[in-house]
GROMACS .gro file of C-alpha atoms in nm:
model
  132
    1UNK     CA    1   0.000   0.000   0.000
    2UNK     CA    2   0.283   0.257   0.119
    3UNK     CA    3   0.541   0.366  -0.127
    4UNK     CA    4   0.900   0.299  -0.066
    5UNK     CA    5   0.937   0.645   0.022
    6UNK     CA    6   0.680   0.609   0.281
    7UNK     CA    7   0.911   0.331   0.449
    8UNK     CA    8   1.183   0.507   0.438
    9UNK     CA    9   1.083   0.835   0.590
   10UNK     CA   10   0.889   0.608   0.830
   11UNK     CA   11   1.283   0.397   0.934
   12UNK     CA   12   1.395   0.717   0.990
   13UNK     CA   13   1.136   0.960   1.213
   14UNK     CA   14   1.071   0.689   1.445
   15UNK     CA   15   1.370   0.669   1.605
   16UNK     CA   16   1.406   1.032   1.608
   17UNK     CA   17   1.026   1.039   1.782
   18UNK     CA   18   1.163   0.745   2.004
   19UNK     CA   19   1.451   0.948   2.108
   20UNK     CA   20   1.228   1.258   2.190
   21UNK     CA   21   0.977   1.016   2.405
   22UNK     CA   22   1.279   0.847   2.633
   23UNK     CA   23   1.381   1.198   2.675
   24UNK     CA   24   1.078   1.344   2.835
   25UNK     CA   25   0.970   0.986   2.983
   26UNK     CA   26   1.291   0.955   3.139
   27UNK     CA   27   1.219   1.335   3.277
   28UNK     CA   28   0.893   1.210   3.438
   29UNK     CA   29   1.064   0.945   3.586
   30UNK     CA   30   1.332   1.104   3.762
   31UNK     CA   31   1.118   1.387   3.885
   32UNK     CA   32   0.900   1.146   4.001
   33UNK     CA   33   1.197   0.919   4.163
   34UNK     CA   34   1.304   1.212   4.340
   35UNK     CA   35   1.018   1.257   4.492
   36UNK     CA   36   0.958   0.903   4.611
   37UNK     CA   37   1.314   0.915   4.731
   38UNK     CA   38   1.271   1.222   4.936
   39UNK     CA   39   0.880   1.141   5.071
   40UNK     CA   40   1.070   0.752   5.156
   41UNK     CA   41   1.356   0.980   5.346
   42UNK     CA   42   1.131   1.127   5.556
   43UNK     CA   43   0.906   0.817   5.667
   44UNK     CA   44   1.254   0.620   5.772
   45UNK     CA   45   1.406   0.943   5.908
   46UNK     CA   46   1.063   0.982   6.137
   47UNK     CA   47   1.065   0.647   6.209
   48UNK     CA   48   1.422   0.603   6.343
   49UNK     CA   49   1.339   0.954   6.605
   50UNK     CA   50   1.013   0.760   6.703
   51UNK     CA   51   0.749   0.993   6.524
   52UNK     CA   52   0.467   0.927   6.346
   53UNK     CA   53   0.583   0.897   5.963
   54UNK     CA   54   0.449   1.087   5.719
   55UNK     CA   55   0.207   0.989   5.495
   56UNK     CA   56   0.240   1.251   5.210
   57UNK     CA   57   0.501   1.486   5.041
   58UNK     CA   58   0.503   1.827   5.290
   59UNK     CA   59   0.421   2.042   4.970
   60UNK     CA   60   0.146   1.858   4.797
   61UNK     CA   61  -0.078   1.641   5.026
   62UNK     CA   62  -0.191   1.439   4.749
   63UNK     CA   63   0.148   1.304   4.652
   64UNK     CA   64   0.151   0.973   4.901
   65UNK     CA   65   0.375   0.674   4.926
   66UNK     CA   66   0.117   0.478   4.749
   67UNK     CA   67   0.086   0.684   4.435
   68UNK     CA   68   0.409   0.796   4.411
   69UNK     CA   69   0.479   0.407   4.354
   70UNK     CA   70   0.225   0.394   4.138
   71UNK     CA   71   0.294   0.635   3.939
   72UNK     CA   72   0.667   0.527   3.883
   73UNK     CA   73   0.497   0.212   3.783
   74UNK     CA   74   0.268   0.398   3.548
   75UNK     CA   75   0.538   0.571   3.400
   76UNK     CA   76   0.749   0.237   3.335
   77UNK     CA   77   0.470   0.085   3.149
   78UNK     CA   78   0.407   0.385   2.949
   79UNK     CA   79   0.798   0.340   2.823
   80UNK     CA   80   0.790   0.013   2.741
   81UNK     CA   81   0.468   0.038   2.570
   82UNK     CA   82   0.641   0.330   2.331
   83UNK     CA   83   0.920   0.062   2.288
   84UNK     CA   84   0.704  -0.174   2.167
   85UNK     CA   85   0.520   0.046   1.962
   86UNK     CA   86   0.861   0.138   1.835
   87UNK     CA   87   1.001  -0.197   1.778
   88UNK     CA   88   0.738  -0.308   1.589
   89UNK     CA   89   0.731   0.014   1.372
   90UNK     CA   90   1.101  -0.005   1.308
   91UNK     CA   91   1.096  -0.337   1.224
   92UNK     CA   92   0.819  -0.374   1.016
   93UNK     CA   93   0.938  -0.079   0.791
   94UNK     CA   94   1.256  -0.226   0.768
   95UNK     CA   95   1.161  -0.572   0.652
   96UNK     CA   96   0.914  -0.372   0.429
   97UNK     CA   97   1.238  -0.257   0.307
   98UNK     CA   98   1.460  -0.562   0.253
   99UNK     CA   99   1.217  -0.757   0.153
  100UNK     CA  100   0.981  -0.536  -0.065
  101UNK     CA  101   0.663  -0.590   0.112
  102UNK     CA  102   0.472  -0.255   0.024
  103UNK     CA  103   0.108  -0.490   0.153
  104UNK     CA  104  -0.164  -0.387   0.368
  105UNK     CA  105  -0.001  -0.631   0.604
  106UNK     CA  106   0.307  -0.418   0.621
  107UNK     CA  107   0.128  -0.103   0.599
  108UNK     CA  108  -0.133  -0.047   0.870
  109UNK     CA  109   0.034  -0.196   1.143
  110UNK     CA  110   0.324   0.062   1.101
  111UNK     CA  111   0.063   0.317   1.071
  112UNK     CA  112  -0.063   0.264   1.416
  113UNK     CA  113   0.275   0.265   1.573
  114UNK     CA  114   0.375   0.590   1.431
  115UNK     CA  115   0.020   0.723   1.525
  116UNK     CA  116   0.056   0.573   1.858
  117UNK     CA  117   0.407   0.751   1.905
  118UNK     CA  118   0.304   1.042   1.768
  119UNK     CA  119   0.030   1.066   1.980
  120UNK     CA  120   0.249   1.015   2.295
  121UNK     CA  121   0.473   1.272   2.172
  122UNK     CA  122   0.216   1.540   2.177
  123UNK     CA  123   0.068   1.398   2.501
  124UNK     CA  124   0.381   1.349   2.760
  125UNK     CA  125   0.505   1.687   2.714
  126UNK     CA  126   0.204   1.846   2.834
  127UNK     CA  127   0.165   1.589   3.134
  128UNK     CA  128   0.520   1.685   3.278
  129UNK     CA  129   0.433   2.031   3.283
  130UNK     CA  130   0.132   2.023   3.463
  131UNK     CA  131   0.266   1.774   3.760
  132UNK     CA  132   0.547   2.016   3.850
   0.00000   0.00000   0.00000
């Protein structure tokens, strides 16, 4: 269905989209580390004086223990699921390539990744900067 053209633009902006994702994911994720390490601090710090630990970050109540693991878990899924997306991509236009299978089979499948990436590309940005 897609030119050669098409898989060859298509082997070359994903990585550059992949590299853009990891980027900002990897952002999230050490923002959100931080804060988990810090929050963690605190609780072990409180509990070796003999206080009551704290149950959430001192400048944002709703940032607990709980979600802050959950959201580091959140944010590892969301990577790998870009990898995938990117994986597949790659190496479907690449075989597409080599092997000079312009099909549907080829086609749509590698359509979805890039739209999936894309997508994420336009989406993580804008999550980062409103959980500062």
């Amino acid at each position: 269905m897609g030119t050669e053209a098409f898989y060859t633009t298509a082997a070359q902006v994903l990585p550059t989209i992949l590299i853009a994702l990891m980027v900002e994911i990897g952002l999230m994720l050490q923002m959100r580390g931080r804060r988990y390490g810090e929050l963690y601090r605190e609780k072990y710090d409180a509990l070796l004086r003999g206080h009551a630990p704290p149950t959430s970050f001192p400048g944002d109540p709703n940032f607990d223990i709980e979600s802050a693991g959950r959201s580091l878990n959140r944010w590892g899924f969301i990577s790998m699921a870009v990898g995938v997306a990117f994986l597949i991509g790659e190496g479907l236009s690449l075989s597409a390539l080599a092997f000079r299978w312009f099909t549907a089979w080829t086609f749509w499948p590698l359509v979805v990744s890039m739209g999936v990436m894309i997508v994420a590309a336009v989406c993580i940005p804008f999550v980062r900067q409103t959980q500062v």
